[in-house]
Amino acid sequence: MKLGSPFRPRLLSALLISIFLGSAPATPAQERGELRIATSYKLMTLDPQYANLNENTSLLSHIYERLVYQDDNLELKPGLATSWRPLSDTQWEFKLRDKVRFHDGSAFDADDVLYTIERIRDFLKPPSGGFRSYVSGIKSVSAPDPLTVLIETDGAVPNLPLFFSSIFVMNRPSEGFETTEDLNAGHPPNGTGPYRFESWSSGESLRLARNDDYWGGKPAWSKVTFRVIENPAARVAALSTGEVDVADAIPARDVASLKQRGARVASVGAARVNFVQFDVARDTLPGVTDKSGEPIANPFKNPLVRRALTLATDRGILVDKILAGYGTAAAQVFPNGLPGTSANLLPEAPNYDEAKMLLAKAGFPDGFNLVLAGPAGRYPGDAESLQAVAQSWARIGVNAQPAAAPFSVFNTKRAAGDYGVWYGGTSGEAVDIILHTLLASPDPERGTGALNFGKYRNEAFDAMLARAESIAVGPERNAALAQATELVMADQPIIPLYHFHHIVGYGSRIGSYVLHPRGWTTAMQTLPAME
C-alpha cells in the first residue's frame, strides 16, 4: 500500500479520525468487556512528556490527549483544540474544546495548556528524543479566557500546530510541577482520554478502565489490558491460542500461518525510516579496526567510505526476503509521495565494484572490521537486517560483526558512545521533524539533532532546513524540504534502508482493526465484532 495515496478510500480516513479522537461510541451490540492486547511496546514511564518514543505515545494516548491530531494522511485535525489560526508571524490563537473533563472530574481549560507548555519548556530535563524542541521557540503563552490560548513565538513558527500533535496535555496541579519520579511512583495519571489508568507494571503490563464520561462518547471496551511481550514469536503464539485479542508488530513471515489459523491481519505503510547511522565525530571508534584487529582512524569521517557502504547495501534483500514484501526500500526519511519528500531520490541497486573502488580511493583497499550494533525485537526484521547488511558489506571487504541487543540495552549503550555504527529507526509527524531531529547539527539551544547520535554536521543543510521551516505549510515548503533532503542524502550521514509496514493480527472477538501510519497500538483502533 502506498502511503498517502490519493486513491485511499475517504471512508477509511473518516473512520480513523473518529476512532483516534474517541468519538466512535460503542453500541450495545458492540460493547464488550476486557480487551487483551499483546504489544511489543515496553512502556518506560507514566510521564507523558518525558520521552518522545512510540511506546509512550501509543500507550499513554488512552489516558492523555493532544490539542491537534494527525489523520492517516498526516493532515491536522481538531483534538482538544477545535481550531487554530495565526494572528501574525509570531502569534497563534488556539480555541479549546468546551465541556471536557479530566479523569478526576476537574474541567479542562486554557490553564492546563499553559502548564503543559511550561512544564516541557522550563521544568523537564528529558533524555534525547524529548519534546523540548517542540516548544523551544515559544516566547510566551497566555489565556485571555478559559477556552482560548495565545502563543507568542520568538520568530516565525509556521508549523506550530503540527508540534502540538505530539504533545499530551496534562492537568495543572494545585502547586508546582509534577515530577517524573512522582508519576512513576504512584501518582495516578490524570488525563482527558477515553480510558482511565488502573495499574502499571514496568515492562510487563498496563491496565486501563473505560472513561464513561469521555467527551467523545462511551468507549467500546470496559477494560483494556496491555501485556508486554517483546518476543515476536511469543506474541504470535499468544494470538494463535486466544490468550490475547490483538497482537502488534507481527513479523511478515508469520502472516500466512496466522491466517491459516483463523486470525486476521491488517497492515499499512509506516511513516518512518529504518537506517544505518555513522559516528562521524570521534577520531577513533569502538569496534572499528583494521583486518589485524588494530584500531584505525575513524573511516566514517570520509564521505567516500559512507558512499561505498551505501552502494554495498542490498535493500532488495531486506524488503523482499526479510520483510516478505511488507516494506518499501528507502532513499530518504519518508516514503516517496508524502509532503516534503523528493521525487528525485530513489533507492539504488547495489554496485559492489564501484563500492570497492571508492573504498580503495579512501585508503581502505583491503577494507576493515567493525561491529554493527542494533536492537533485537524493536522493529520488524531488525536482527535479521543486521545479518543481511553485514553479508552485503563483506562483499567489499568490510567485515561487520552484528551485535543485536534488547532495545533498552542498545539505547543505553548508543547514548554512552559504545558504538561506532549502528542500525536504528525513527518516526515523526512530518519530514521536517525527522530532518530536524535526526540529521540537523546537534544544538541544544535550537533543539536540533536530538537523535543525531553520530554528531553529523552540515552547515549548508542546516541553513536550507531552517529556510524550509520558515515557510508556511504548502507546496513551497514541501519543495524546500525536498531540496534540503537531496543535499543531505548526497553526503550519506545515514544509509536509509526501508520503510517497513505495520502489521497487526487480531482474533474472532475483533470486528476490525484500523491501522495508522504512525504505528500506534490502541484500544481506540479496535472495534468489537458484532454478535
Coordinates of C-alpha atoms in Angstrom, one line a residue:
M1 CA 0.0 0.0 0.0
K2 CA 1.4 3.4 -1.0
L3 CA 1.2 5.8 1.9
G4 CA -0.8 8.9 1.2
S5 CA -2.2 7.6 -2.0
P6 CA -5.0 9.8 -3.4
F7 CA -7.0 6.7 -4.1
R8 CA -7.3 5.7 -0.4
P9 CA -11.0 5.4 0.4
R10 CA -12.3 8.5 2.1
L11 CA -14.4 6.3 4.4
L12 CA -11.2 5.0 5.9
S13 CA -10.0 8.5 6.7
A14 CA -13.2 9.4 8.3
L15 CA -13.2 6.2 10.4
L16 CA -9.7 6.8 11.5
I17 CA -10.4 10.3 12.7
S18 CA -13.4 9.2 14.7
I19 CA -11.6 6.3 16.3
F20 CA -8.5 8.1 17.2
L21 CA -10.4 11.0 18.7
G22 CA -12.5 8.6 20.7
S23 CA -15.7 9.8 19.0
A24 CA -16.9 6.4 17.8
P25 CA -19.0 5.4 20.8
A26 CA -20.0 1.7 21.2
T27 CA -23.5 0.5 20.5
P28 CA -25.0 -2.1 23.0
A29 CA -24.4 -4.9 20.5
Q30 CA -20.7 -3.8 20.1
E31 CA -19.9 -3.2 23.8
R32 CA -17.6 -5.8 25.2
G33 CA -15.7 -6.5 28.5
E34 CA -11.9 -6.7 28.5
L35 CA -9.8 -6.2 25.5
R36 CA -6.4 -8.0 25.7
I37 CA -3.5 -6.7 23.6
A38 CA -0.1 -8.2 23.3
T39 CA 2.3 -5.4 22.4
S40 CA 5.9 -5.1 21.6
Y41 CA 5.9 -1.6 23.2
K42 CA 7.5 -1.6 26.6
L43 CA 6.2 1.5 28.5
M44 CA 9.1 3.1 30.2
T45 CA 7.4 5.8 32.1
L46 CA 4.0 7.2 33.1
D47 CA 5.2 10.7 32.4
P48 CA 3.6 11.6 29.0
Q49 CA 6.1 14.4 28.4
Y50 CA 9.4 12.7 29.3
A51 CA 10.5 10.9 26.2
N52 CA 9.1 11.1 22.6
L53 CA 9.1 7.3 22.0
N54 CA 6.4 5.4 20.2
E55 CA 5.7 3.1 23.2
N56 CA 4.9 6.1 25.4
T57 CA 2.9 7.9 22.6
S58 CA 0.9 4.8 21.8
L59 CA 0.0 3.5 25.3
L60 CA -0.4 6.8 27.1
S61 CA -2.8 8.1 24.3
H62 CA -5.5 6.1 26.1
I63 CA -5.1 8.4 29.1
Y64 CA -3.9 11.7 27.7
E65 CA -4.9 13.7 24.6
R66 CA -3.4 16.3 22.3
L67 CA -4.6 19.7 21.1
V68 CA -4.2 18.5 17.5
Y69 CA -4.5 15.1 15.8
Q70 CA -2.9 13.7 12.6
D71 CA -5.1 11.6 10.4
D72 CA -3.9 8.8 8.2
N73 CA -2.7 11.2 5.5
L74 CA -0.8 13.1 8.3
E75 CA -3.2 16.0 7.9
L76 CA -4.0 18.0 11.1
K77 CA -7.5 17.6 12.7
P78 CA -9.0 19.1 15.8
G79 CA -8.4 17.3 19.1
L80 CA -8.6 19.2 22.4
A81 CA -8.3 22.3 20.3
T82 CA -11.3 22.9 18.0
S83 CA -9.5 25.4 15.8
W84 CA -6.3 27.4 15.4
R85 CA -5.1 30.3 13.4
P86 CA -2.0 32.6 13.1
L87 CA -2.7 36.2 14.2
S88 CA 0.7 37.3 12.9
D89 CA 4.1 35.8 12.0
T90 CA 4.8 35.4 15.7
Q91 CA 1.4 34.8 17.3
W92 CA -1.1 32.0 17.2
E93 CA -4.5 31.6 18.7
F94 CA -5.9 28.2 19.7
K95 CA -9.6 27.7 20.6
L96 CA -10.3 24.8 23.0
R97 CA -13.0 22.2 23.3
D98 CA -15.7 23.0 25.8
K99 CA -17.1 20.6 28.5
V100 CA -14.1 18.4 28.6
R101 CA -13.1 16.9 32.0
F102 CA -10.1 15.2 33.4
H103 CA -10.4 11.8 35.0
D104 CA -10.5 13.4 38.5
G105 CA -13.5 15.4 37.4
S106 CA -11.8 18.8 37.0
A107 CA -12.6 20.8 34.0
F108 CA -10.1 21.1 31.1
D109 CA -9.2 24.7 30.2
A110 CA -6.5 27.0 28.9
D111 CA -4.6 26.9 32.1
D112 CA -3.8 23.3 31.6
V113 CA -2.3 24.1 28.2
L114 CA -0.2 26.8 29.7
Y115 CA 1.0 24.3 32.4
T116 CA 1.8 21.7 29.7
I117 CA 4.0 24.1 27.7
E118 CA 5.7 25.5 30.8
R119 CA 6.4 22.0 32.2
I120 CA 8.1 20.9 29.0
R121 CA 9.9 24.1 28.3
D122 CA 11.0 25.2 31.7
F123 CA 10.9 22.2 34.1
L124 CA 11.7 18.9 32.5
K125 CA 15.1 17.8 31.6
P126 CA 14.2 15.0 29.2
P127 CA 16.5 12.5 27.5
S128 CA 17.4 12.6 23.9
G129 CA 14.2 12.5 21.9
G130 CA 12.2 14.6 24.3
F131 CA 9.6 17.2 23.5
R132 CA 11.5 20.4 24.3
S133 CA 12.3 21.1 20.7
Y134 CA 8.6 21.5 20.0
V135 CA 8.2 24.3 22.5
S136 CA 11.7 25.9 22.5
G137 CA 10.5 28.6 20.1
I138 CA 7.7 29.7 22.4
K139 CA 8.4 33.1 23.9
S140 CA 5.2 33.4 26.0
V141 CA 1.8 31.9 26.4
S142 CA -1.4 33.4 27.8
A143 CA -5.1 32.7 28.3
P144 CA -7.4 35.6 27.6
D145 CA -10.3 33.3 28.5
P146 CA -10.7 29.7 29.7
L147 CA -11.1 28.4 26.2
T148 CA -8.5 30.5 24.3
V149 CA -4.7 30.2 24.3
L150 CA -2.5 32.8 22.8
I151 CA 1.1 31.8 21.9
E152 CA 3.9 34.3 21.2
T153 CA 6.9 32.8 19.4
D154 CA 10.5 34.1 19.2
G155 CA 10.2 34.1 15.4
A156 CA 8.0 32.7 12.7
V157 CA 7.0 29.1 13.5
P158 CA 4.6 28.2 10.7
N159 CA 4.5 24.6 11.8
L160 CA 3.4 25.2 15.4
P161 CA 0.1 23.3 15.2
L162 CA 2.0 20.2 13.9
F163 CA 4.2 20.3 17.0
F164 CA 1.1 20.2 19.2
S165 CA 0.0 17.0 17.5
S166 CA 2.8 15.2 19.5
I167 CA 2.3 16.8 22.9
F168 CA -0.1 15.4 25.5
V169 CA -1.9 17.9 27.7
M170 CA -1.6 17.5 31.5
N171 CA -3.8 18.8 34.3
R172 CA -2.2 21.7 36.3
P173 CA -1.7 20.5 39.9
S174 CA -2.5 22.8 42.9
E175 CA 1.1 23.9 43.1
G176 CA 4.4 23.4 41.3
F177 CA 5.2 20.9 38.7
E178 CA 4.7 17.1 38.8
T179 CA 7.9 15.2 38.6
T180 CA 8.6 12.2 36.5
E181 CA 9.5 10.3 39.7
D182 CA 6.2 11.2 41.3
L183 CA 4.2 10.0 38.3
N184 CA 6.2 6.7 38.1
A185 CA 5.9 6.2 41.9
G186 CA 2.1 6.1 42.0
H187 CA 0.5 9.5 41.4
P188 CA -2.4 8.3 39.2
P189 CA -2.1 9.8 35.7
N190 CA -4.9 12.3 35.2
G191 CA -5.8 12.9 31.5
T192 CA -8.9 13.6 29.5
G193 CA -8.7 10.4 27.3
P194 CA -11.2 7.6 26.7
Y195 CA -9.6 5.3 29.3
R196 CA -8.6 5.8 32.9
F197 CA -5.4 4.4 34.5
E198 CA -5.7 1.4 36.7
S199 CA -2.3 -0.1 37.2
W200 CA 1.1 -0.4 35.6
S201 CA 4.0 -2.9 36.0
S202 CA 7.0 -1.6 34.2
G203 CA 8.0 -3.9 31.3
E204 CA 5.0 -6.2 32.0
S205 CA 1.5 -4.7 31.8
L206 CA -0.7 -1.7 31.7
R207 CA -4.3 -1.9 32.8
L208 CA -7.0 0.6 31.9
A209 CA -10.7 1.1 32.6
R210 CA -13.3 2.8 30.4
N211 CA -13.9 6.5 31.0
D212 CA -17.7 6.6 30.9
D213 CA -17.7 10.4 31.0
Y214 CA -15.4 10.8 27.9
W215 CA -16.4 13.8 25.8
G216 CA -16.1 11.8 22.6
G217 CA -18.6 9.1 23.6
K218 CA -18.6 5.9 25.6
P219 CA -15.6 3.7 24.5
A220 CA -16.3 0.2 23.3
W221 CA -14.3 -1.7 25.9
S222 CA -14.9 -1.7 29.7
K223 CA -11.4 -2.9 30.4
V224 CA -8.1 -2.9 28.4
T225 CA -5.0 -4.8 29.3
F226 CA -1.7 -4.5 27.5
R227 CA 0.7 -7.4 28.0
V228 CA 4.2 -6.5 27.1
I229 CA 5.6 -9.4 25.0
E230 CA 8.8 -8.3 23.4
N231 CA 9.5 -11.6 21.6
P232 CA 7.6 -11.7 18.2
A233 CA 7.1 -15.4 18.3
A234 CA 5.6 -15.2 21.7
R235 CA 3.2 -12.5 20.5
V236 CA 2.1 -14.6 17.6
A237 CA 1.6 -17.7 19.8
A238 CA -0.5 -15.7 22.3
L239 CA -2.8 -14.5 19.5
S240 CA -2.9 -18.0 17.9
T241 CA -4.0 -19.6 21.2
G242 CA -6.6 -16.9 22.0
E243 CA -4.7 -15.6 25.1
V244 CA -5.0 -12.1 23.5
D245 CA -7.3 -10.5 21.1
V246 CA -4.8 -8.3 19.3
A247 CA -1.0 -8.6 18.7
D248 CA 1.1 -5.8 17.2
A249 CA 4.4 -5.9 15.3
I250 CA 3.6 -9.2 13.6
P251 CA 6.6 -10.5 11.6
A252 CA 5.8 -10.7 8.0
R253 CA 7.0 -14.3 7.9
D254 CA 4.2 -15.2 10.3
V255 CA 1.3 -13.6 8.4
A256 CA 0.4 -16.7 6.3
S257 CA 0.4 -19.1 9.2
L258 CA -1.7 -16.7 11.3
K259 CA -4.3 -16.5 8.6
Q260 CA -4.4 -20.3 8.3
R261 CA -5.2 -20.5 12.0
G262 CA -8.1 -18.1 11.6
A263 CA -6.6 -14.8 12.7
R264 CA -7.0 -11.7 10.5
V265 CA -4.2 -9.3 9.7
A266 CA -4.2 -5.6 9.0
S267 CA -1.2 -3.6 7.6
V268 CA -0.2 -0.1 6.5
G269 CA 2.9 1.6 5.3
A270 CA 4.8 3.3 8.0
A271 CA 5.6 7.0 8.2
R272 CA 9.1 6.2 9.4
V273 CA 12.5 5.1 8.3
N274 CA 15.0 2.4 9.4
F275 CA 18.6 3.2 8.7
V276 CA 22.3 2.7 9.4
Q277 CA 23.9 5.7 11.2
F278 CA 27.6 6.5 11.4
D279 CA 29.6 8.2 14.2
V280 CA 31.4 10.8 12.1
A281 CA 32.7 12.9 15.0
R282 CA 35.2 10.9 17.0
D283 CA 38.8 10.2 15.9
T284 CA 38.6 6.5 16.7
L285 CA 35.7 4.3 17.3
P286 CA 34.9 1.2 19.4
G287 CA 34.8 -1.9 17.4
V288 CA 36.4 -0.4 14.3
T289 CA 39.8 -1.9 13.4
D290 CA 42.0 -3.0 10.5
K291 CA 42.0 -6.6 9.4
S292 CA 44.6 -7.5 12.1
G293 CA 42.4 -6.1 14.9
E294 CA 44.3 -2.9 15.4
P295 CA 42.4 0.4 16.0
I296 CA 42.3 2.7 13.0
A297 CA 41.3 6.3 12.4
N298 CA 37.5 6.8 12.1
P299 CA 36.8 5.8 8.5
F300 CA 33.3 7.2 8.5
K301 CA 34.6 10.8 8.5
N302 CA 35.4 10.2 4.9
P303 CA 32.2 10.6 2.7
L304 CA 33.8 8.1 0.2
V305 CA 33.6 5.4 2.8
R306 CA 30.0 6.2 3.6
R307 CA 29.1 6.2 -0.1
A308 CA 30.9 2.9 -0.6
L309 CA 28.9 1.2 2.2
T310 CA 25.7 2.7 0.8
L311 CA 26.5 1.1 -2.6
A312 CA 27.2 -2.2 -0.9
T313 CA 23.8 -2.4 0.8
D314 CA 21.2 -4.6 -0.8
R315 CA 17.9 -3.1 0.1
G316 CA 16.1 -5.6 -2.1
I317 CA 17.0 -8.5 0.1
L318 CA 15.8 -6.6 3.2
V319 CA 12.4 -5.8 1.7
D320 CA 11.7 -8.9 -0.3
K321 CA 13.2 -11.6 1.9
I322 CA 13.3 -10.3 5.5
L323 CA 10.1 -8.2 5.3
A324 CA 8.4 -10.6 2.9
G325 CA 7.2 -7.7 0.8
Y326 CA 5.8 -5.8 3.8
G327 CA 8.1 -2.8 3.3
T328 CA 9.5 -0.3 0.8
A329 CA 13.1 0.3 0.0
A330 CA 14.2 3.7 1.3
A331 CA 16.3 6.6 -0.1
Q332 CA 15.1 9.3 2.2
V333 CA 13.3 9.7 5.6
F334 CA 9.7 9.2 4.4
P335 CA 8.2 7.1 1.7
N336 CA 8.0 8.9 -1.7
G337 CA 4.9 10.9 -2.3
L338 CA 4.4 12.2 1.2
P339 CA 4.7 16.0 1.7
G340 CA 8.3 17.1 1.8
T341 CA 9.8 14.1 0.0
S342 CA 11.9 14.3 -3.2
A343 CA 10.8 12.5 -6.3
N344 CA 14.5 12.5 -7.4
L345 CA 15.6 10.3 -4.6
L346 CA 15.1 6.6 -5.4
P347 CA 16.7 3.5 -3.9
E348 CA 19.8 2.3 -5.7
A349 CA 20.7 -1.3 -6.6
P350 CA 23.9 -2.5 -5.0
N351 CA 27.1 -1.8 -7.0
Y352 CA 29.9 -3.8 -5.4
D353 CA 32.6 -3.0 -7.9
E354 CA 32.1 0.8 -7.6
A355 CA 31.9 0.4 -3.8
K356 CA 35.3 -1.4 -3.8
M357 CA 36.8 1.4 -6.0
L358 CA 35.6 4.1 -3.6
L359 CA 37.0 2.2 -0.6
A360 CA 40.4 1.9 -2.2
K361 CA 40.3 5.6 -3.1
A362 CA 39.5 6.4 0.5
G363 CA 42.6 4.4 1.6
F364 CA 41.0 1.1 2.5
P365 CA 41.7 -1.2 -0.4
D366 CA 41.5 -4.3 1.9
G367 CA 38.5 -3.0 3.8
F368 CA 38.3 -3.1 7.6
N369 CA 36.5 -4.6 10.6
L370 CA 33.6 -3.2 12.5
V371 CA 30.9 -4.0 15.0
L372 CA 27.4 -3.3 13.6
A373 CA 25.1 -2.7 16.5
G374 CA 21.3 -2.7 16.7
P375 CA 18.2 -3.6 18.7
A376 CA 16.6 -7.0 18.6
G377 CA 12.9 -7.2 18.6
R378 CA 12.3 -3.5 18.4
Y379 CA 11.5 -3.2 14.7
P380 CA 10.3 -5.8 12.1
G381 CA 13.3 -7.6 10.8
D382 CA 15.9 -5.7 12.9
A383 CA 18.2 -8.5 13.9
E384 CA 17.9 -10.2 10.5
S385 CA 18.6 -6.8 8.8
L386 CA 21.9 -6.6 10.8
Q387 CA 22.9 -10.0 9.4
A388 CA 21.9 -9.1 5.8
V389 CA 23.7 -5.8 5.8
A390 CA 26.8 -7.5 7.3
Q391 CA 26.7 -10.1 4.5
S392 CA 26.4 -7.3 1.8
W393 CA 29.3 -5.4 3.2
A394 CA 31.5 -8.5 3.4
R395 CA 31.5 -8.5 -0.4
I396 CA 33.6 -5.3 -0.5
G397 CA 36.0 -6.4 2.3
V398 CA 34.2 -4.7 5.2
N399 CA 33.8 -7.4 7.9
A400 CA 30.9 -6.4 10.1
Q401 CA 30.1 -8.3 13.2
P402 CA 26.4 -8.0 14.0
A403 CA 25.7 -7.1 17.7
A404 CA 22.0 -7.2 18.5
A405 CA 20.7 -6.4 22.0
P406 CA 17.4 -5.6 23.6
F407 CA 16.4 -2.1 22.9
S408 CA 16.8 -0.8 26.4
V409 CA 20.4 -2.1 26.4
F410 CA 21.1 -0.9 22.9
N411 CA 19.7 2.6 23.6
T412 CA 21.8 3.0 26.8
K413 CA 25.0 1.9 25.0
R414 CA 24.4 4.0 22.0
A415 CA 23.8 7.1 24.2
A416 CA 27.0 6.2 26.1
G417 CA 29.1 6.1 22.8
D418 CA 29.7 2.4 22.9
Y419 CA 29.1 2.0 19.2
G420 CA 30.7 3.4 16.0
V421 CA 28.0 2.4 13.6
W422 CA 24.5 1.1 14.2
Y423 CA 21.1 0.2 12.8
G424 CA 18.2 2.4 14.1
G425 CA 14.8 3.7 13.3
T426 CA 12.7 6.8 13.8
S427 CA 9.3 8.1 13.0
G428 CA 7.8 11.6 13.1
E429 CA 4.9 13.8 12.3
A430 CA 6.5 15.2 9.1
V431 CA 9.6 15.1 7.0
D432 CA 11.0 18.3 8.6
I433 CA 10.6 16.8 12.1
I434 CA 12.8 13.9 11.2
L435 CA 15.3 16.0 9.4
H436 CA 15.4 18.4 12.3
T437 CA 15.9 15.7 14.9
L438 CA 18.0 13.1 13.0
L439 CA 20.2 15.0 10.6
A440 CA 20.5 18.6 11.7
S441 CA 23.6 19.6 13.7
P442 CA 23.2 19.0 17.4
D443 CA 22.3 22.2 19.1
P444 CA 20.5 22.2 22.5
E445 CA 19.6 25.9 22.1
R446 CA 17.8 25.3 18.9
G447 CA 16.6 21.9 19.9
T448 CA 18.0 20.2 16.8
G449 CA 19.8 16.9 16.5
A450 CA 18.3 15.1 19.4
L451 CA 18.6 11.8 17.5
N452 CA 21.8 12.8 15.7
F453 CA 23.9 10.4 17.8
G454 CA 26.5 10.3 15.1
K455 CA 27.2 14.1 15.6
Y456 CA 27.0 14.8 11.9
R457 CA 27.2 18.5 11.0
N458 CA 26.5 20.2 7.7
E459 CA 26.1 24.0 7.8
A460 CA 24.7 24.2 4.2
F461 CA 22.0 21.6 5.1
D462 CA 21.2 23.4 8.4
A463 CA 20.7 26.6 6.5
M464 CA 18.4 25.0 3.9
L465 CA 16.4 23.2 6.5
A466 CA 16.0 26.4 8.6
R467 CA 14.8 28.2 5.4
A468 CA 12.3 25.5 4.7
E469 CA 11.0 25.6 8.2
S470 CA 10.3 29.3 7.9
I471 CA 7.9 28.8 5.1
A472 CA 4.2 28.3 5.6
V473 CA 2.8 24.8 5.1
G474 CA 2.2 24.2 1.5
P475 CA 3.9 23.4 -1.9
E476 CA 6.7 25.9 -1.4
R477 CA 7.7 24.5 2.0
N478 CA 7.5 20.9 0.6
A479 CA 9.8 21.8 -2.3
A480 CA 12.3 23.4 0.0
L481 CA 12.3 20.4 2.3
A482 CA 12.8 18.1 -0.8
Q483 CA 15.9 20.2 -1.8
A484 CA 17.3 20.1 1.7
T485 CA 16.8 16.3 1.7
E486 CA 18.6 15.9 -1.6
L487 CA 21.6 17.9 -0.3
V488 CA 22.0 15.9 2.9
M489 CA 21.4 12.5 1.4
A490 CA 24.2 13.1 -1.1
D491 CA 26.5 13.2 1.9
Q492 CA 25.3 9.9 3.3
P493 CA 25.3 10.6 7.1
I494 CA 22.9 7.7 7.2
I495 CA 22.0 4.9 4.9
P496 CA 18.2 4.8 4.6
L497 CA 17.2 1.1 4.4
Y498 CA 13.5 0.7 4.3
H499 CA 10.1 1.9 5.4
F500 CA 8.5 -1.2 6.9
H501 CA 4.8 -1.8 7.0
H502 CA 3.0 -2.0 10.4
I503 CA 1.3 -5.4 10.7
V504 CA -1.3 -6.2 13.4
G505 CA -3.1 -9.5 13.9
Y506 CA -6.5 -9.9 15.6
G507 CA -8.8 -12.7 16.7
S508 CA -12.5 -13.5 16.5
R509 CA -13.7 -11.1 19.2
I510 CA -12.5 -8.2 17.0
G511 CA -14.6 -6.9 14.1
S512 CA -11.9 -4.7 12.6
Y513 CA -8.6 -3.0 13.4
V514 CA -7.8 0.3 11.7
L515 CA -4.1 1.0 11.4
H516 CA -2.4 4.4 11.4
P517 CA 0.9 5.1 9.6
R518 CA 2.5 6.4 12.8
G519 CA 2.3 2.8 14.2
W520 CA 0.2 3.3 17.3
T521 CA -1.4 0.4 19.0
T522 CA -4.5 1.4 20.9
A523 CA -7.9 0.1 22.0
M524 CA -9.5 3.0 20.1
Q525 CA -8.4 1.4 16.8
T526 CA -10.1 -1.9 17.8
L527 CA -13.8 -2.3 17.1
P528 CA -15.6 -5.3 18.6
A529 CA -17.2 -8.0 16.4
M530 CA -20.9 -7.7 16.0
E531 CA -22.9 -10.5 17.7

